[in-house]
Coordinates of C-alpha atoms and ligand atoms in Angstrom, one line a residue:
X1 CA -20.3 -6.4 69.6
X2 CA -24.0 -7.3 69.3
X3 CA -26.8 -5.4 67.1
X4 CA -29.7 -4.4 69.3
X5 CA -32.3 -3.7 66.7
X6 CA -36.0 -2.7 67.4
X7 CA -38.2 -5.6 67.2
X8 CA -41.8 -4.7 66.1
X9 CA -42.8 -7.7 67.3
X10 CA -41.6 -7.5 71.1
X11 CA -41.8 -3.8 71.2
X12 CA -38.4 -3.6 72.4
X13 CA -34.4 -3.3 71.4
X14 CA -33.4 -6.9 71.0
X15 CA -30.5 -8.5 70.1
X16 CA -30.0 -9.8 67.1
X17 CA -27.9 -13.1 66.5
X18 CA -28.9 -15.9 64.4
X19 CA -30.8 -19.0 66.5
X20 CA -28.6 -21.2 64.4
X21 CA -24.8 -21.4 63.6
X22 CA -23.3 -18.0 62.3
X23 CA -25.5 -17.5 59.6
X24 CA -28.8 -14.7 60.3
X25 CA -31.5 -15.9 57.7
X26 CA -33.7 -13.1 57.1
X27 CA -36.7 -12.4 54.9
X28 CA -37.4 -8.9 53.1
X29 CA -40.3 -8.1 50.8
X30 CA -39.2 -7.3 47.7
X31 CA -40.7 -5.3 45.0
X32 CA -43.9 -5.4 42.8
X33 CA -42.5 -4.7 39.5
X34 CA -45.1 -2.8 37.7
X35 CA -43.1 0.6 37.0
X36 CA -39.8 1.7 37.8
X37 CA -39.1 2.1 41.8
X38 CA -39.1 5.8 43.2
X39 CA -36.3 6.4 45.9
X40 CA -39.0 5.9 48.9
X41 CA -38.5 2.1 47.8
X42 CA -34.9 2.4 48.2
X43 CA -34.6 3.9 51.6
X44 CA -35.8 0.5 52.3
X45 CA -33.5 -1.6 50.6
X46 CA -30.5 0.6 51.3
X47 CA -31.4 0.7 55.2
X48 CA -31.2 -3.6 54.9
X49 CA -27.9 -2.7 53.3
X50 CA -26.6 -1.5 56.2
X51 CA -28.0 -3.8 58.4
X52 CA -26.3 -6.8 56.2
X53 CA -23.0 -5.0 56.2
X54 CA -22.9 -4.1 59.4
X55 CA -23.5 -7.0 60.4
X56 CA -21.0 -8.8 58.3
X57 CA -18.5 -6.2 60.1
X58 CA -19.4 -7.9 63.6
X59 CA -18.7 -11.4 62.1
X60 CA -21.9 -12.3 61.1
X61 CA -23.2 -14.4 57.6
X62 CA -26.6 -13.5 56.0
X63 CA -28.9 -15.7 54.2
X64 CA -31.3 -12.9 53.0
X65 CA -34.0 -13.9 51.1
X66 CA -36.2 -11.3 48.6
X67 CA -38.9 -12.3 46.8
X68 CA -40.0 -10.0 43.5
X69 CA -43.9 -9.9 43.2
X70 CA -44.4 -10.3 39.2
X71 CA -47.9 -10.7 39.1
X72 CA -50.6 -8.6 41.0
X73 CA -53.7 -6.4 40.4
X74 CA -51.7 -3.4 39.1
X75 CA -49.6 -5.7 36.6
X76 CA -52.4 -7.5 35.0
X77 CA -53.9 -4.4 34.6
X78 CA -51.2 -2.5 33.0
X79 CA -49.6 -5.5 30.8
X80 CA -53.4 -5.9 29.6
X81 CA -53.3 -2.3 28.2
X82 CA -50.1 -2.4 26.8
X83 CA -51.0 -5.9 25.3
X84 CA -48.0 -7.6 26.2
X85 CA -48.2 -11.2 28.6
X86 CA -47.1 -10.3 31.9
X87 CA -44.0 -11.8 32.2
X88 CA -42.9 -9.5 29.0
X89 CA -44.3 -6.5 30.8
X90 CA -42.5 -7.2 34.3
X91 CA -39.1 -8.2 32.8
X92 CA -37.9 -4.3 31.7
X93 CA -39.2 -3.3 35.5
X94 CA -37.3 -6.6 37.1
X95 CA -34.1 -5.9 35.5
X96 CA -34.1 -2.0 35.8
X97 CA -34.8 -2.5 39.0
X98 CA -31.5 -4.7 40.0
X99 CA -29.6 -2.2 37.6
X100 CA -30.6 0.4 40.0
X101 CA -29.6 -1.4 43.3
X102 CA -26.4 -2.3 41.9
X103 CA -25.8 1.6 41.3
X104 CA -26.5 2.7 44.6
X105 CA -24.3 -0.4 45.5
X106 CA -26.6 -1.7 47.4
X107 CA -25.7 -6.0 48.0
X108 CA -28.2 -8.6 46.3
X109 CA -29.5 -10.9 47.7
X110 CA -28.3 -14.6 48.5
X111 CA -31.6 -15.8 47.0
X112 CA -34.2 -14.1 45.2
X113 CA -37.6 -15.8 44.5
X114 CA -40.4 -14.9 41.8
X115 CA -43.9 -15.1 42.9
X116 CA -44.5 -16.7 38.9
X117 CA -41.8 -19.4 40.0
X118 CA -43.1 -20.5 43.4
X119 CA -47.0 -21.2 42.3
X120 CA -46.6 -24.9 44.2
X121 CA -45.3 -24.1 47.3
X122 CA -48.4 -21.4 47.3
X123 CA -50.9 -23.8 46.5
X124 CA -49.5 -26.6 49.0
X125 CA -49.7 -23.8 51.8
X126 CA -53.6 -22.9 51.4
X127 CA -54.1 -26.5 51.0
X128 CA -52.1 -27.1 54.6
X129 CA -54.7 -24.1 55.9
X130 CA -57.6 -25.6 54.5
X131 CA -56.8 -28.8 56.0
X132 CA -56.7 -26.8 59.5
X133 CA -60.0 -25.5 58.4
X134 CA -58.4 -22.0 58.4
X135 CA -59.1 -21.4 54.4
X136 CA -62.7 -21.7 52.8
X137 CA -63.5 -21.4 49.0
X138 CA -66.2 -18.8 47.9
X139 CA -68.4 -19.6 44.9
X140 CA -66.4 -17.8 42.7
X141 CA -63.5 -20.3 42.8
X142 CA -61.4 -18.0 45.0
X143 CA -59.9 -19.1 48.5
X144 CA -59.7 -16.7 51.4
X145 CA -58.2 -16.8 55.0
X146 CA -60.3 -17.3 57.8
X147 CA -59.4 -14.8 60.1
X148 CA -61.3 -15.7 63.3
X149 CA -59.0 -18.9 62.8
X150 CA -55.7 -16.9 64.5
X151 CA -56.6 -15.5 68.1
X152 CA -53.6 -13.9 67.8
X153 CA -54.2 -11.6 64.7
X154 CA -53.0 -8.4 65.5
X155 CA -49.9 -8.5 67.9
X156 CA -47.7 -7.5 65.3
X157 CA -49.1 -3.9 64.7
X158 CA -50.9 -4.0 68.0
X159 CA -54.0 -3.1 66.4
X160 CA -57.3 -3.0 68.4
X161 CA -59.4 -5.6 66.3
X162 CA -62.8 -5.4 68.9
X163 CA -64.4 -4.0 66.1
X164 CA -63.4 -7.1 63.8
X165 CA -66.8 -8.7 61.6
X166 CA -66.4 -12.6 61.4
X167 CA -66.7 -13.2 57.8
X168 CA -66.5 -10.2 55.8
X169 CA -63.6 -10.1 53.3
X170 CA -61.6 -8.2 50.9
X171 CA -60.0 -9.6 48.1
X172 CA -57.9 -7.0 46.9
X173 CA -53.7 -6.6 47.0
X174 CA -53.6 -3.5 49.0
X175 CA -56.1 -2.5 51.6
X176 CA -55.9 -0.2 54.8
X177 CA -58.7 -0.6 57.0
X178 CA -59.2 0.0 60.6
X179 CA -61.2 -3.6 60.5
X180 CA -59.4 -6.7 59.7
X181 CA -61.0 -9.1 57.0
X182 CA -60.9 -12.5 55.9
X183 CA -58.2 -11.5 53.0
X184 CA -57.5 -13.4 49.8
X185 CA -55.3 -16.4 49.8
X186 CA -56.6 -17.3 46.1
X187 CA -58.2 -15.3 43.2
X188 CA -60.4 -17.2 41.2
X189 CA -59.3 -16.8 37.2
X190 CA -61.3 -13.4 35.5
X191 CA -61.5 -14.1 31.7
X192 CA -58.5 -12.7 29.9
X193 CA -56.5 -13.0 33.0
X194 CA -53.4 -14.6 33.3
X195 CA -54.0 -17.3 35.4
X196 CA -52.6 -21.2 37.1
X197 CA -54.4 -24.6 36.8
X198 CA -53.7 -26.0 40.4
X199 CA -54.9 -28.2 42.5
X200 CA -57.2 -26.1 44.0
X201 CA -58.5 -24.3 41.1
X202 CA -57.3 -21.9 37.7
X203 CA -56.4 -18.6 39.4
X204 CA -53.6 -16.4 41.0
X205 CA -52.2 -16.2 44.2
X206 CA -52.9 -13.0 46.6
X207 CA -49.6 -10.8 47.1
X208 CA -50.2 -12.1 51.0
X209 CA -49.6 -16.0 50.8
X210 CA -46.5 -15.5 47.9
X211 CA -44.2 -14.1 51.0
X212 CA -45.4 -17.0 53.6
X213 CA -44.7 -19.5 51.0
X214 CA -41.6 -18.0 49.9
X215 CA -40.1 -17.3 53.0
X216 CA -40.6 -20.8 54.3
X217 CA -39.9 -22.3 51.5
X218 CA -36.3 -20.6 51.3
X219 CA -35.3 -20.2 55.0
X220 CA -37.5 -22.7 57.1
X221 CA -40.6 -22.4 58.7
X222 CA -39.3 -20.5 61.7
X223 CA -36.2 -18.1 61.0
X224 CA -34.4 -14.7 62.4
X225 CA -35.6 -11.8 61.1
X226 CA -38.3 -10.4 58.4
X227 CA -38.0 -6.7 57.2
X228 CA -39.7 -4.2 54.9
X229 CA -40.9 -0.6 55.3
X230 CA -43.5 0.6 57.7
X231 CA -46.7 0.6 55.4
X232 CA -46.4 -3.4 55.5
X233 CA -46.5 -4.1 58.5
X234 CA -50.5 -4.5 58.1
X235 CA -52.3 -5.8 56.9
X236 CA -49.4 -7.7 54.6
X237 CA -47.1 -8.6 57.8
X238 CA -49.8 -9.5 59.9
X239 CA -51.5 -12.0 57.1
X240 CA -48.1 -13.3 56.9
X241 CA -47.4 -14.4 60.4
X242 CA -51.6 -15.4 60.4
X243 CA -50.8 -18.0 57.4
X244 CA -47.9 -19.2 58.2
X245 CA -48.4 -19.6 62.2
X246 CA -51.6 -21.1 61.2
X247 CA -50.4 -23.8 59.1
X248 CA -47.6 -24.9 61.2
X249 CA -47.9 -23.9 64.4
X250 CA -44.3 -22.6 65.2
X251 CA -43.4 -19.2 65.5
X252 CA -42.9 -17.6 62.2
X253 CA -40.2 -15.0 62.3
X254 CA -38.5 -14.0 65.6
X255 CA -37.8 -10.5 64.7
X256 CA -39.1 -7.7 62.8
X257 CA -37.7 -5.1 61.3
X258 CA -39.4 -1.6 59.7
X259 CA -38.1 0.9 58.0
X260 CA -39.6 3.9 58.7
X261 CA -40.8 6.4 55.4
X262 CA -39.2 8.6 52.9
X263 CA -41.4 11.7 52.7
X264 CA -41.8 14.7 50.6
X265 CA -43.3 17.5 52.2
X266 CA -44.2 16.1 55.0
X267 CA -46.1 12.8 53.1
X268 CA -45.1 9.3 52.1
X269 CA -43.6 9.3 48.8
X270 CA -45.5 7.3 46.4
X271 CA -46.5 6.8 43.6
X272 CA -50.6 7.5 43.8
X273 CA -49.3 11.0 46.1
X274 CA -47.0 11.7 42.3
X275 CA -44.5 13.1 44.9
X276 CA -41.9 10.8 43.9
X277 CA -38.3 10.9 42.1
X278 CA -36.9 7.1 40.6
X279 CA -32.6 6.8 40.9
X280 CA -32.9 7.7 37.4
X281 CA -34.6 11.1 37.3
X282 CA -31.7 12.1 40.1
X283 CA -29.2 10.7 38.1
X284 CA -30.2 13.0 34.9
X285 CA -30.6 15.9 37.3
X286 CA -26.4 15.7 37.6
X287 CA -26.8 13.9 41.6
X288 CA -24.2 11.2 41.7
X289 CA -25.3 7.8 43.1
X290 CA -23.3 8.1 46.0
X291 CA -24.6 11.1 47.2
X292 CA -28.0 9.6 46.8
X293 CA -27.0 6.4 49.0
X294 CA -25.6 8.7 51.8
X295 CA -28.4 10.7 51.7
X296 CA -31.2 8.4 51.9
X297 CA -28.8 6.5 54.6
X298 CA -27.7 8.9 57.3
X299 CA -31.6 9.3 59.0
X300 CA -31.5 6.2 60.5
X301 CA -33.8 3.6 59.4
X302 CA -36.1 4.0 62.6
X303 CA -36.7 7.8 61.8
X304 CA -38.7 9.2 58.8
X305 CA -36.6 11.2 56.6
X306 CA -37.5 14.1 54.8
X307 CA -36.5 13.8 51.4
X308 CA -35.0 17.6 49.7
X309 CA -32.2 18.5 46.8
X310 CA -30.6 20.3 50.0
X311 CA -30.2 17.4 51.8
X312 CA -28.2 15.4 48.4
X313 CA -26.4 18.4 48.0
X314 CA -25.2 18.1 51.7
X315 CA -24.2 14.8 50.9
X316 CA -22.4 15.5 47.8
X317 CA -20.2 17.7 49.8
X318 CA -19.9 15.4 52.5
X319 CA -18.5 12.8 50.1
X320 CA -16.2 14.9 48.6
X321 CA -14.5 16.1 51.8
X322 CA -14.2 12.5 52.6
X323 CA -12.9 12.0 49.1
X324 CA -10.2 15.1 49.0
X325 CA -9.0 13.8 52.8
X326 CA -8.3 9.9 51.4
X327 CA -6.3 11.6 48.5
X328 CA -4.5 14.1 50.9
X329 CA -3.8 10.8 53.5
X330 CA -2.5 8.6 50.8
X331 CA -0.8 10.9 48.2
X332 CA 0.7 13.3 50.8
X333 CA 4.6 13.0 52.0
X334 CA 4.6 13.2 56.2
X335 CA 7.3 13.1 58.4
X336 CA 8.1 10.2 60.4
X337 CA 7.0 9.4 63.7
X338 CA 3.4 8.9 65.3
X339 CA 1.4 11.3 66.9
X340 CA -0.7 9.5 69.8
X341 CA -3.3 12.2 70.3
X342 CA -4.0 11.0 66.6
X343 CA -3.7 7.9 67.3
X344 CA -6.3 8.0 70.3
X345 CA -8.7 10.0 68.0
X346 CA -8.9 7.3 65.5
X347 CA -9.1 4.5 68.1
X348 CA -11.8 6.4 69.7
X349 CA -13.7 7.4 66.6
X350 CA -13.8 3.3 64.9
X351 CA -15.4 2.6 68.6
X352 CA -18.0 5.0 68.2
X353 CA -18.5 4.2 64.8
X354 CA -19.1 0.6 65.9
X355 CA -21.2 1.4 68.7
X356 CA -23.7 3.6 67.3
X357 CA -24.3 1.2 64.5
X358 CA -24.6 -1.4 67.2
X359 CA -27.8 0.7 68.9
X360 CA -30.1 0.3 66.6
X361 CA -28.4 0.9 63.2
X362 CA -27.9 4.4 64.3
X363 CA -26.5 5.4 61.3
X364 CA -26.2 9.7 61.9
X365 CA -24.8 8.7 65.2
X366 CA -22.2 6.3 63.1
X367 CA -21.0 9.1 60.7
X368 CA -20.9 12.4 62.9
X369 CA -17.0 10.9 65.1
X370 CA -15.8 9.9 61.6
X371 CA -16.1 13.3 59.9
X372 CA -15.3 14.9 63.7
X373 CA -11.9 12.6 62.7
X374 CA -11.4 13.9 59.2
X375 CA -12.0 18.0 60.6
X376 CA -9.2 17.0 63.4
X377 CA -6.9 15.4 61.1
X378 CA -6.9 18.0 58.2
X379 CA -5.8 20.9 60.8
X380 CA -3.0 18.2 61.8
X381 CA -2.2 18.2 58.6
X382 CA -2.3 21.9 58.2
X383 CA -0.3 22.5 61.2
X384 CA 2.6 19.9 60.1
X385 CA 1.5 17.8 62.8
X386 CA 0.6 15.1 60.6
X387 CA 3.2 12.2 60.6
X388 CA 3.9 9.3 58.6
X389 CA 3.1 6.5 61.4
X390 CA -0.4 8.2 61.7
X391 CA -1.8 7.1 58.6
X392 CA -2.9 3.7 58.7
X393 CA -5.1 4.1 61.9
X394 CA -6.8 6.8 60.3
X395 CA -7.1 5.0 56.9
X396 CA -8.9 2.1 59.1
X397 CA -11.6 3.8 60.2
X398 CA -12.4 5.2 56.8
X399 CA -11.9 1.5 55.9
X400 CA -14.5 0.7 58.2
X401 CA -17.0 3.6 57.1
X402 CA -17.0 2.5 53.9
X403 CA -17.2 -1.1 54.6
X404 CA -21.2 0.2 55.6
X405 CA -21.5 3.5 54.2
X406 CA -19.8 2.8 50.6
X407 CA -19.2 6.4 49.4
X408 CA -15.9 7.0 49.4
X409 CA -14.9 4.4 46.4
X410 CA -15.9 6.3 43.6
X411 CA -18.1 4.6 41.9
X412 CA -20.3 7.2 40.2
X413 CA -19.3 7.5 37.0
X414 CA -20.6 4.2 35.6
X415 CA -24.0 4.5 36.9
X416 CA -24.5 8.0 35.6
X417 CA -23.3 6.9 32.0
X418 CA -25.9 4.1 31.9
X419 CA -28.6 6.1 32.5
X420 CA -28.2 8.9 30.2
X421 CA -27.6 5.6 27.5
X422 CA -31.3 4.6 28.9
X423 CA -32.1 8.3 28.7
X424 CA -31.2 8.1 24.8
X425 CA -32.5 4.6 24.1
X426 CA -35.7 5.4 26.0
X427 CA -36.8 8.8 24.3
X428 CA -35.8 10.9 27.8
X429 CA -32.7 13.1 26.4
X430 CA -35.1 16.0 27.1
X431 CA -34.9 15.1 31.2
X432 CA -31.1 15.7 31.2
X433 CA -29.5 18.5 33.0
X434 CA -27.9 20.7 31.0
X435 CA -25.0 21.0 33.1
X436 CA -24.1 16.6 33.2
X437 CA -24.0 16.8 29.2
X438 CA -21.6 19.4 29.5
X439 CA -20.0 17.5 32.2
X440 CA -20.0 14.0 29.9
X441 CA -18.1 15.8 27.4
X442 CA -14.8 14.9 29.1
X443 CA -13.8 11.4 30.4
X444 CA -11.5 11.0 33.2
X445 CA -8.8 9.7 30.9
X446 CA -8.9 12.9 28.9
X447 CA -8.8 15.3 32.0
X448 CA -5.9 13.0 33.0
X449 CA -4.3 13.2 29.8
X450 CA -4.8 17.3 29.4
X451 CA -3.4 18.0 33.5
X452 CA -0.2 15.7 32.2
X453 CA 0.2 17.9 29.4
X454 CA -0.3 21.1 31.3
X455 CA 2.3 20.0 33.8
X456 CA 5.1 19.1 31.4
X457 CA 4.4 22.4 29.4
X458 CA 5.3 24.1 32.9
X459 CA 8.2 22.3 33.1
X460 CA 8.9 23.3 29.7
X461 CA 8.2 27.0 30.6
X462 CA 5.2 27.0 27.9
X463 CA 2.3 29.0 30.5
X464 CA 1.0 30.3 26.7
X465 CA -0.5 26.4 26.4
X466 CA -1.0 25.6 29.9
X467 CA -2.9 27.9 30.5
X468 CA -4.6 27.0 27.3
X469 CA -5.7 23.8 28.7
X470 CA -6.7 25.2 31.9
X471 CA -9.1 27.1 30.1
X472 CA -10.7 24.1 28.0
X473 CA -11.1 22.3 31.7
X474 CA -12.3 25.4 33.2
X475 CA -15.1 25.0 30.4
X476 CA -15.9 21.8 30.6
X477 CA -16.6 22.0 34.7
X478 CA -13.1 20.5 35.3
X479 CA -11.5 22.6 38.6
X480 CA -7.8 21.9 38.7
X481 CA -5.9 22.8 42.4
X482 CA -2.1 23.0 42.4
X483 CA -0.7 22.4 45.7
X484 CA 2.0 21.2 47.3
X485 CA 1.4 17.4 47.0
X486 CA 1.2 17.7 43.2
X487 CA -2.2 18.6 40.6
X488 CA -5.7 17.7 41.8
X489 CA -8.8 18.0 39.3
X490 CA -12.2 17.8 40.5
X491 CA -15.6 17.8 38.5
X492 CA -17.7 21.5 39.2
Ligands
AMP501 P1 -43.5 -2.0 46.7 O1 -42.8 -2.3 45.4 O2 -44.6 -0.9 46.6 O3 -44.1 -3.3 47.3 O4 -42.5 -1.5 47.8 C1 -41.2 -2.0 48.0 C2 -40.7 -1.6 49.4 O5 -40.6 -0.2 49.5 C3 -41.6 -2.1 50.5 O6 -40.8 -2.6 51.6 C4 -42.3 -0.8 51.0 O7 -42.6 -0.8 52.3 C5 -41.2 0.2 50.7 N1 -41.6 1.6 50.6 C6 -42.6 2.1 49.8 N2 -42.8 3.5 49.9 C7 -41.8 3.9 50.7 C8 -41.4 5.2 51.2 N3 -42.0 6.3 50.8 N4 -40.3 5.2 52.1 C9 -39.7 4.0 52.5 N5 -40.0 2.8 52.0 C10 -41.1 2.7 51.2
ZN502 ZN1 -44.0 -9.5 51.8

């Protein structure tokens, strides 16, 4: 089964396979770490999630390749009034930023590359554009691109550049115009700014040339695919293909990839809107990682999503009636024999699984047969015509969700008790939702142990004390279900 995945580039659903042997080598712009990242950010890298697992599920390796942007307008400016070097000032963002993609389980990367760490490959690629006589040197010290240089400038975002002024630049990071500009490839060193001796002058690189030089550097200078969200694909993108194309003539990246918005309200959630929520502030509010992942999953990358509390409260349901079905599947005592209308369900639900994934990542088309599967088999299950030989089938395409989706593992309690430690160590207590400190008051090994005692003080005929302890759950947000296949507790 081959991924057909919209291709900026080509305007078109292409398939994606990589040129060379079985493994895809792909290139996705990484963060700026200047503050912590707000959930808008991880749409993006959850939606490349997907696309690595799922493709891993159709047989195919990654080399993915993220760079971390450590130095930039915004970073100098902020390590400079916290009066810290910039490297101190980016490490706390850096490393809470990995802590956060390992909570929403999101995969690392095979390789991730610092901007501060690849200064030579930087200054050996404007030196290469230079020699083309696409890169000029102001008085200043500072190098820019010459954009009149690339004919082709433009056919990424198919932008209408008639209106484009030979000469005229900008030298900042971030810039949406209508006009494209010669951009930076090289800022000249300000005094007081942290700055590289090179061979082409003291100064910094621009945000553009770090992800040409890193990508090639990494993955060659031609390779599969190149993602990040929608906002990049110009001027950053376009620069990118413009410097690299330039200087060696070969096409840069064959496919690209954009993930479309998070919004709030209707607008892009960022941080100069203030619109936006980091994994941490959910986390305090009492919304468990998983439900956070699902949510910002199931709008398929190529669709802006609307972010609400409605929509992770959807999810944390959805979760838990996957949850409560694996139990029922695996704990529950069937008959023997096979039902083949089952059977035929399951086979038929793993295909469409696959096969909406396959068009485009189309992740709520992916979902909707498997939890169709789980309302089908609880009433078999209700009904007693559930049987023994009809678990496994179903358990594989659960197997299979969560080889992409990763929610059903429960995985949420660590990530919650890390961040109400950061919460303590980082002055934030006050942020915390009432209702998760009650909730952290009880560890899963103490509910365990308290149902285990209620149970054999039944058994003893002592209701007096299981009740008792039914009670202390009760107040500590613990539900407890007696049924048929034994005690299940759940968290309120
Ligand atoms: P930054 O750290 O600002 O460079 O952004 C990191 C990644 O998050 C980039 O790929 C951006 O395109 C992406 N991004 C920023 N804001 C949003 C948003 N509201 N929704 C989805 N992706 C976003
Ligand atoms: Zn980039």
């Amino acid at each position: 089964m081959t991924l057909r995945l919209f291709n900026t580039l080509s305007g078109q659903l292409d398939p994606l396979a990589p040129s060379d042997g079985n493994v895809l080598r792909m290139y996705a712009c990484g963060p700026t770490v200047y503050d912590y990242a707000h959930i808008g950010n991880f749409r993006t890298f959850l939606q490349i999630d997907v696309l690595r697992r799922f493709l891993r599920l159709t047989g195919i390796e990654v080399k993915h390749v993220m760079n971390v942007t450590d130095v930039d307008d915004r970073i100098i400016r902020n390590a400079a009034e916290a009066g810290v070097p910039i490297g101190a000032y980016t490490a706390e963002y850096e490393r809470a930023f990995f802590e956060d993609l390992d909570w929403l389980h999101v995969e690392r990367p095979e390789q991730v590359a610092r901007a501060t760490e690849n200064i030579p490959r930087m200054v050996e690629l404007i030196q290469k554009l230079e020699e083309k006589g696409a890169a000029y040197r102001t008085e200043d010290g500072s190098w820019y691109f010459r954009l009149a240089a690339f004919p082709a400038y433009g056919k990424l975002s198919k932008k209408d550049l008639s209106g484009m002024e030979d000469g005229a630049r900008v030298d900042v990071d971030e810039y949406e115009k209508d006009s494209a500009r010669d951009f930076a490839l090289w800022k000249a060193a300000k005094p007081g700014e942290t700055s590289w001796e090179t061979l082409i002058g003291r100064g910094r690189p621009g945000w553009h040339i770090e992800c040409s030089a890193m990508a090639m550097t990494y993955l060659g200078e031609s390779f599969d695919l190149h993602a990040g969200g929608e906002d990049l694909m110009f001027p950053h993108h376009e620069n990118e293909i413009a410097q690299s194309e330039t200087a060696t003539g070969k096409q840069f990246a064959r496919h690209w990839m954009h993930v479309r918005f998070l919004l709030v309200d209707g607008r892009k959630m960022s941080k100069s809107e203030g619109n936006f929520y980091t994994l941490r502030d959910l986390l305090l509010k009492g919304y468990k990682a998983s439900a956070i992942r699902l949510a910002l999953i199931s709008v398929p990358y190529g669709r802006q999503l609307n972010f609400t509390f409605d929509g992770l409260t959807e999810a944390t349901n959805g979760i838990e009636r996957l949850r409560t079905f694996r139990a029922r599947l695996t704990e529950g005592a069937f008959a023997a024999g096979e039902n083949p209308q089952l059977r035929e369900m399951a086979q038929t639900a793993q295909q469409n699984f696959r096969a909406a994934l396959a068009d485009d990542l189309n992740t709520a088309g992916a979902r909707a047969p498997v939890f169709d599967l789980v309302r089908s088999a609880n009433t078999a299950i209700d009904q007693g015509q559930f049987l023994a030989g009809d678990r496994d089938a179903i358990l594989a395409v659960l197997k299979d969700f969560d080889s992409v989706f990763d929610v059903i593992e429960d995985h949420d309690a660590e990530p919650t008790r890390l961040a109400l430690e950061w919460a303590e160590q980082t002055g934030r207590m006050a942020n915390v939702a009432p209702e998760l400190l009650a909730r952290q008051s009880i560890t899963d090994e103490q509910v365990e142990a308290l149902v285990a005692e209620r149970a054999q003080a039944k058994k003893q005929r002592n209701f007096a004390r299981a009740d008792a302890i039914r009670n202390e759950l009760t107040q500590k947000g613990i539900l407890i279900e007696d049924s048929k296949d034994g005690v299940r507790w759940k968290r309120k």
